[in-house]
Amino acid sequence: MPPPPPESADPGLEECLRLLEAVPAAAASSPAFRRHWPSISASLAALSAALASPAFPPSAPLLAPLAAALGALMSAATDAPRLAASLAQLAADARLLATPAPPPSAGAAAGADSGADALISRLRLGSAASRATALEELAGTAAALPESGAVVPHLCRALESGGAGAEHACAALLPLTAASRDASAAVAARGGVAALLAACAGGTPAAQAAAAGVLRNLAAFPDLLPWFRDEGALPLLLQLVSLGTPRAQELALGCLQNLTAGDGDEGQRLKVEAFQEGALACVKDFLDAAAATSRIAVSAQFAAHVAAALGSDRSPTRTEAALALAELCGNSAGKSRHEVEDAVPRLVWMLEAKAVSERDAAARALAALLAASGACRKLFRKDERGIANAVQLLDPAGARGVDRRYPVTVLLAVAQSRRCRKQMVAAGACGFLQGLMTAEVDGAKKLAECLGKGKMLGVFPRT
């Protein structure tokens, strides 16, 4: 039986083809692989076909891990199930490399498809640095991809790897699972609940918050609840409500609410388990602490420091600052609101951000500020970009993952101005509101009625 190639070797295409030819005879003598041989042999056949394709690049980065996997198979150095899964993934990667790229075509949709394919290729086949960069980029653009379901398996793999990759994977899965039930089901089916709970337990503060948000999205679907109970999710979620960052606490609490909101058998069992785990006391402590923290923040003029963080050059920092500002201005006394008026132009600019999570956070903060302060409403009306940017967030195609209630609230706050109403109509709010009213989004009907004043809106029937 030939030995596996040394770790320092840089195997080429010919070496991998040689190993592929030698594997069947070597593996046939190993009882450990007999039960898994059907799936292993199918992967080997797919690998042989892909490597023999003229389109397969002879210096692909796939060759080194392939040679290592084949060497492990021949020496029975790896457990069979894990090796079978590894070979299946390598076969899929090889098929991707052997598929000729389609000719470029015109149109935005074609460009978006090409961008999605490029991201997936970088997630699967690039170096560690390239994969990390692709994950970070995907965290900001996942919800806008036309092939978003295709990236879920790769995000789940990154989630299981831990570290910075898990943080970026959580951030990318957050808008995907908010916008798609299929994406949520795919995450759960690939063991995502366990990996997300691991991120909640040992990830960075940003990863904990994003993971809790993904779990909240998954918990909204009753048929996915058994995964939460099987993984024993409740104790860890309650721990996050008690000890996590404010954002992680909020999202973990939302997950608990979804888990215990159902009336079916699974929902009832989770309610009982939550009660037994001390959920009521935990939630009470959270609410008491939140009220005390808000009073301290106001007295220390903390809101002004949070508003200053909106000028950071890092999108995650700006996002967290906007979410904190929304919370502070929504719950604090009026005396702190004049300290954050300078935040309005920055938040208007953030409505154009590449990351969906940043746009959503900016809309939440603006909704809180404009509802609380006439001065902030005046500043928002003066900014020529404000109305147009807020209207664009009503578009279900261009801003998936944004909670539409908040841009609607922003627009309602200035809808008493005839000039602002004209700007909304000119920006296309009429068409977007039709769909939002059908979906019964809070405030959409009221905003439509406001825009109907002065007969500017002919598409809405009067009753």
XYZ file of C-alpha atoms in Angstrom:
463
model
C 0.000 0.000 0.000
C 1.651 3.278 -1.056
C 2.098 5.824 1.739
C 0.289 9.177 1.704
C 2.242 12.096 0.285
C 4.306 14.051 2.817
C 2.738 17.236 4.220
C 5.430 19.375 2.633
C 4.770 17.997 -0.864
C 3.003 20.107 -3.460
C 1.170 17.429 -5.472
C 0.196 18.075 -9.053
C -2.656 16.852 -11.182
C -0.811 13.733 -12.318
C -0.091 12.686 -8.728
C -3.776 13.012 -7.782
C -4.818 10.979 -10.825
C -2.293 8.285 -9.854
C -3.681 8.155 -6.319
C -7.233 7.914 -7.639
C -6.295 4.853 -9.671
C -4.632 3.208 -6.675
C -7.369 3.847 -4.118
C -9.933 1.110 -4.982
C -7.510 -1.783 -4.550
C -6.024 -0.324 -1.364
C -9.360 0.532 0.239
C -10.940 -2.820 -0.617
C -8.674 -4.462 1.935
C -9.887 -2.200 4.757
C -13.045 -3.393 6.566
C -13.568 0.100 7.989
C -14.532 1.465 4.587
C -16.755 -1.318 3.246
C -20.014 0.116 4.591
C -19.217 3.563 3.214
C -17.739 2.389 -0.062
C -20.811 3.176 -2.240
C -20.669 6.891 -1.391
C -16.859 6.948 -1.484
C -16.741 5.269 -4.888
C -19.314 7.728 -6.267
C -17.153 10.631 -5.091
C -14.044 9.029 -6.604
C -15.829 8.634 -9.945
C -16.893 12.288 -9.888
C -13.354 13.340 -9.005
C -11.853 11.278 -11.827
C -14.259 12.819 -14.343
C -13.586 16.362 -13.146
C -9.796 15.981 -13.030
C -9.786 14.463 -16.512
C -11.724 17.421 -17.929
C -9.673 19.733 -20.189
C -11.185 22.686 -18.316
C -9.732 21.610 -14.946
C -6.831 23.935 -13.968
C -3.639 21.877 -13.449
C -2.481 24.040 -10.526
C -5.775 24.303 -8.632
C -5.560 24.802 -4.829
C -7.865 21.794 -4.518
C -5.082 19.324 -5.371
C -3.195 19.435 -2.046
C -6.242 18.621 0.178
C -7.343 16.024 -2.389
C -4.012 14.233 -2.270
C -4.107 14.299 1.538
C -7.625 12.849 1.611
C -6.731 10.088 -0.842
C -3.605 9.245 1.130
C -5.665 9.033 4.335
C -8.149 6.744 2.602
C -5.397 4.393 1.504
C -3.862 4.238 4.981
C -7.225 4.174 6.828
C -5.916 7.074 8.929
C -9.246 8.898 9.089
C -12.677 7.697 10.208
C -14.809 6.610 7.258
C -17.870 8.887 7.661
C -15.783 12.036 7.921
C -13.596 11.013 4.981
C -16.659 10.180 2.866
C -18.087 13.635 3.512
C -14.718 15.247 2.750
C -14.433 13.443 -0.572
C -17.993 14.403 -1.508
C -17.176 18.059 -0.879
C -13.907 17.790 -2.837
C -15.823 16.208 -5.712
C -18.293 19.097 -5.724
C -15.414 21.575 -5.691
C -13.731 19.750 -8.553
C -16.920 19.842 -10.631
C -17.089 23.601 -10.047
C -13.506 24.051 -11.247
C -14.071 21.863 -14.301
C -17.181 23.781 -15.402
C -16.293 26.405 -17.999
C -17.345 29.914 -17.056
C -20.449 31.113 -18.997
C -19.930 33.914 -21.499
C -20.598 37.364 -20.084
C -24.113 38.660 -20.713
C -25.691 42.053 -20.412
C -28.036 43.152 -17.666
C -27.959 43.680 -13.940
C -29.277 40.192 -13.215
C -26.423 38.576 -15.108
C -23.918 40.689 -13.224
C -25.487 39.724 -9.899
C -25.396 36.023 -10.830
C -21.727 36.345 -11.788
C -20.964 38.046 -8.476
C -22.740 35.275 -6.559
C -20.809 32.579 -8.424
C -17.526 34.358 -7.751
C -18.285 34.615 -4.043
C -19.203 30.943 -3.823
C -16.005 29.957 -5.628
C -13.921 32.031 -3.205
C -15.729 30.493 -0.230
C -15.022 26.985 -1.439
C -11.655 27.028 -3.100
C -9.598 30.041 -2.113
C -6.853 30.406 0.429
C -7.706 31.015 4.077
C -7.256 34.767 3.577
C -9.400 34.749 0.439
C -12.178 32.820 2.175
C -12.112 35.250 5.104
C -12.391 38.223 2.763
C -15.236 36.567 0.857
C -17.098 35.890 4.102
C -16.706 39.500 5.207
C -18.007 40.720 1.854
C -20.871 38.247 1.952
C -21.924 39.481 5.395
C -22.838 42.804 3.813
C -24.380 41.576 0.559
C -25.958 38.159 1.283
C -29.556 39.356 1.300
C -29.186 40.950 -2.130
C -27.803 37.860 -3.886
C -30.202 36.220 -6.449
C -28.779 32.782 -5.512
C -28.770 33.254 -1.730
C -29.839 29.665 -1.035
C -26.688 28.395 -2.727
C -24.391 30.004 -0.167
C -26.083 28.563 2.938
C -24.102 25.267 2.975
C -20.816 27.161 2.729
C -21.836 29.580 5.459
C -22.719 26.636 7.695
C -19.258 25.170 7.098
C -17.679 28.490 8.052
C -19.941 28.658 11.097
C -18.665 25.304 12.326
C -15.047 26.413 11.897
C -15.316 29.028 14.678
C -13.228 32.186 14.968
C -13.614 35.152 12.658
C -15.162 32.928 9.995
C -18.027 32.062 12.319
C -18.605 35.753 13.080
C -18.847 36.666 9.398
C -21.009 33.603 8.687
C -23.460 34.625 11.418
C -23.604 38.162 10.040
C -24.347 36.838 6.541
C -26.957 34.328 7.743
C -28.837 36.988 9.720
C -30.473 38.740 6.716
C -30.755 35.493 4.740
C -32.794 33.715 7.409
C -34.886 36.832 8.039
C -35.920 36.959 4.390
C -36.292 33.264 3.544
C -37.954 30.347 5.271
C -36.062 27.960 2.970
C -32.738 29.427 4.105
C -33.772 28.985 7.748
C -34.750 25.371 7.148
C -31.473 24.696 5.330
C -29.473 26.076 8.259
C -31.368 23.907 10.745
C -31.078 20.791 8.580
C -27.273 21.158 8.377
C -26.892 21.202 12.155
C -26.842 24.981 12.278
C -28.679 25.280 15.592
C -25.861 23.522 17.440
C -23.202 25.617 15.688
C -25.093 28.840 16.392
C -25.440 27.928 20.053
C -21.687 27.295 20.152
C -21.148 30.794 18.731
C -23.449 32.198 21.422
C -21.426 30.422 24.080
C -17.875 31.120 22.953
C -17.899 33.619 20.108
C -16.930 37.276 20.047
C -19.580 39.748 21.268
C -20.487 40.535 17.646
C -20.733 36.826 16.802
C -22.898 36.172 19.861
C -25.343 38.890 18.866
C -25.521 37.785 15.218
C -25.886 34.111 16.189
C -28.711 34.972 18.584
C -30.391 36.888 15.763
C -30.169 33.909 13.410
C -31.593 31.648 16.109
C -34.435 34.131 16.590
C -35.196 33.928 12.863
C -35.164 30.125 12.890
C -37.388 29.977 15.973
C -40.101 31.886 14.102
C -40.952 28.683 12.177
C -42.818 26.094 14.300
C -41.529 23.116 12.295
C -37.941 24.027 13.211
C -38.540 24.056 16.974
C -37.555 20.386 17.540
C -33.933 21.275 16.686
C -33.888 23.766 19.560
C -35.230 21.248 22.046
C -32.895 18.496 20.835
C -29.881 20.780 21.300
C -30.979 21.991 24.744
C -31.042 25.623 23.613
C -32.989 27.210 26.471
C -30.322 27.295 29.230
C -27.774 28.908 26.925
C -30.264 31.481 25.606
C -31.221 32.414 29.161
C -27.531 32.771 30.027
C -27.107 35.131 27.058
C -30.089 37.198 28.207
C -28.399 37.541 31.598
C -24.775 38.068 30.584
C -24.598 39.071 26.927
C -24.125 42.485 25.357
C -27.292 44.620 25.109
C -27.781 43.637 21.463
C -27.201 39.937 22.171
C -29.605 40.134 25.116
C -32.295 41.703 22.936
C -31.966 39.090 20.189
C -31.754 36.160 22.608
C -34.917 37.440 24.259
C -36.570 37.598 20.836
C -35.557 33.997 20.222
C -37.076 32.926 23.555
C -40.260 34.764 22.668
C -40.518 32.913 19.343
C -39.728 29.572 20.956
C -42.517 29.913 23.507
C -45.105 31.631 21.285
C -46.449 28.511 19.582
C -49.644 26.748 20.638
C -48.673 23.313 19.330
C -47.257 20.436 21.338
C -43.667 21.515 20.730
C -44.414 25.098 21.752
C -46.161 23.956 24.929
C -43.230 21.721 25.873
C -40.814 24.600 25.368
C -42.984 26.888 27.507
C -42.896 24.395 30.361
C -39.146 23.906 29.991
C -38.551 27.675 29.896
C -40.557 28.117 33.092
C -38.613 25.328 34.786
C -35.295 26.914 33.728
C -36.232 30.194 35.427
C -37.131 32.254 32.363
C -39.521 34.560 34.217
C -36.930 35.670 36.748
C -34.330 36.051 34.015
C -36.572 38.297 31.909
C -37.513 40.396 34.942
C -33.849 40.926 35.802
C -33.148 41.923 32.198
C -35.935 44.508 32.156
C -34.870 45.955 35.516
C -31.247 46.178 34.392
C -32.234 47.759 31.070
C -34.180 50.497 32.840
C -31.293 51.204 35.206
C -28.760 51.233 32.360
C -30.904 53.684 30.414
C -31.048 56.087 33.367
C -27.266 55.877 33.853
C -26.630 56.431 30.153
C -28.797 59.540 30.075
C -27.270 61.021 33.214
C -23.768 60.471 31.835
C -24.666 61.945 28.428
C -23.679 58.623 26.970
C -25.942 59.092 23.956
C -23.627 61.799 22.598
C -20.678 59.384 22.675
C -22.757 56.724 20.932
C -23.731 59.235 18.239
C -20.066 60.077 17.685
C -19.374 56.391 16.951
C -21.545 56.709 13.848
C -18.518 58.358 12.238
C -16.417 55.190 12.560
C -14.813 53.784 9.406
C -16.005 50.267 10.361
C -19.492 49.171 9.357
C -20.046 46.876 12.408
C -19.196 49.758 14.770
C -21.596 52.107 12.996
C -24.304 49.445 13.073
C -23.966 48.789 16.792
C -23.894 52.545 17.496
C -27.109 53.089 15.523
C -28.869 50.240 17.333
C -27.739 51.597 20.706
C -28.905 55.080 19.713
C -32.316 53.745 18.749
C -32.626 52.076 22.142
C -31.444 55.100 24.110
C -33.590 57.641 22.306
C -36.613 55.389 22.351
C -36.555 54.879 26.123
C -34.732 57.856 27.647
C -35.876 61.219 28.890
C -36.218 64.153 26.519
C -33.241 66.012 27.931
C -30.790 63.717 26.091
C -32.284 64.116 22.646
C -30.724 67.469 21.797
C -27.299 65.839 22.256
C -27.765 63.524 19.290
C -29.156 65.887 16.659
C -25.816 65.781 14.807
C -26.446 62.071 14.259
C -29.225 62.700 11.721
C -26.994 63.448 8.670
C -24.783 60.469 9.504
C -27.784 58.173 9.766
C -29.151 59.459 6.455
C -25.805 58.573 4.890
C -25.914 55.110 6.504
C -29.238 54.443 4.730
C -27.105 54.069 1.566
C -24.669 51.586 3.152
C -23.671 48.396 1.378
C -24.429 46.199 4.399
C -28.137 45.517 4.848
C -27.703 45.326 8.628
C -26.259 48.863 8.663
C -29.152 50.264 6.628
C -31.657 48.552 8.917
C -29.936 49.901 12.040
C -29.897 53.440 10.608
C -33.624 53.247 9.854
C -34.331 52.083 13.420
C -32.306 54.949 14.896
C -33.914 57.558 12.645
C -37.377 56.230 13.494
C -36.652 56.713 17.202
C -35.061 60.152 16.773
C -37.728 61.579 14.477
C -40.541 60.283 16.647
C -39.012 61.967 19.710
C -37.642 65.284 18.463
C -39.033 68.061 16.290
C -35.509 69.379 15.771
C -34.422 66.025 14.355
C -37.429 66.003 12.015
C -36.435 69.446 10.775
C -32.857 68.306 10.144
C -34.086 65.238 8.282
C -36.356 67.321 6.030
C -33.427 69.608 5.142
C -31.253 66.698 3.972
C -32.007 66.222 0.273
C -31.073 62.535 0.428
C -33.237 61.640 3.422
C -36.623 61.026 1.793
C -35.201 59.221 -1.248
C -32.996 56.960 0.868
C -35.854 56.044 3.185
C -38.190 55.308 0.269
C -35.627 52.959 -1.274
C -35.761 50.843 1.887
C -39.424 50.138 1.120
C -38.374 48.252 -2.016
C -38.663 44.503 -1.254
C -36.258 43.622 -4.058
C -33.494 46.103 -3.328
C -33.462 46.003 0.489
C -34.242 42.459 1.589
C -33.525 41.979 5.261
C -34.651 45.483 6.285
C -37.614 45.689 8.648
C -40.013 47.853 6.609
C -41.751 49.201 9.706
C -38.872 51.544 10.439
C -38.556 53.372 7.096
C -42.362 53.664 7.117
C -42.142 55.257 10.580
C -39.424 57.630 9.353
C -41.549 58.762 6.420
C -44.662 59.106 8.570
C -42.751 61.416 10.899
C -42.372 64.004 8.116
C -45.478 63.212 6.072
C -47.312 66.292 7.352
C -45.054 68.360 5.109
C -46.520 68.754 1.602
C -43.007 69.119 0.177
C -41.942 65.831 1.802
C -45.024 64.052 0.468
C -44.168 65.211 -3.056
C -40.628 63.900 -2.607
C -41.955 60.516 -1.462
C -44.221 60.203 -4.492
C -41.407 61.265 -6.829
C -39.109 58.631 -5.284
C -41.624 55.846 -6.026
C -43.239 55.324 -2.623
C -46.672 54.701 -4.176
C -45.755 51.427 -5.829
C -43.859 50.119 -2.805
C -46.710 50.921 -0.424
C -49.152 48.792 -2.397
C -47.150 45.684 -1.552
C -46.572 46.755 2.044
C -50.294 47.251 2.617
C -50.965 43.786 1.199
C -48.408 42.431 3.670
C -50.077 44.461 6.458
C -46.868 46.240 7.444
C -47.502 48.549 10.379
C -48.031 52.149 9.295
C -48.161 51.431 5.548
C -51.882 52.166 5.226
C -51.595 55.375 7.223
C -48.675 56.571 5.087
C -50.651 55.761 1.929
C -53.534 57.846 3.231
C -51.167 60.735 3.947
C -49.761 60.562 0.435
C -53.294 60.507 -0.948
C -53.936 64.042 0.323
C -54.176 66.613 -2.432
C -54.989 63.885 -5.012
C -51.310 63.197 -5.562
C -51.808 59.450 -5.343
C -54.148 58.052 -7.963
C -53.298 54.389 -7.418
C -54.906 54.027 -4.000
C -58.711 53.553 -4.014
C -60.690 55.724 -1.640
C -63.254 54.036 0.559
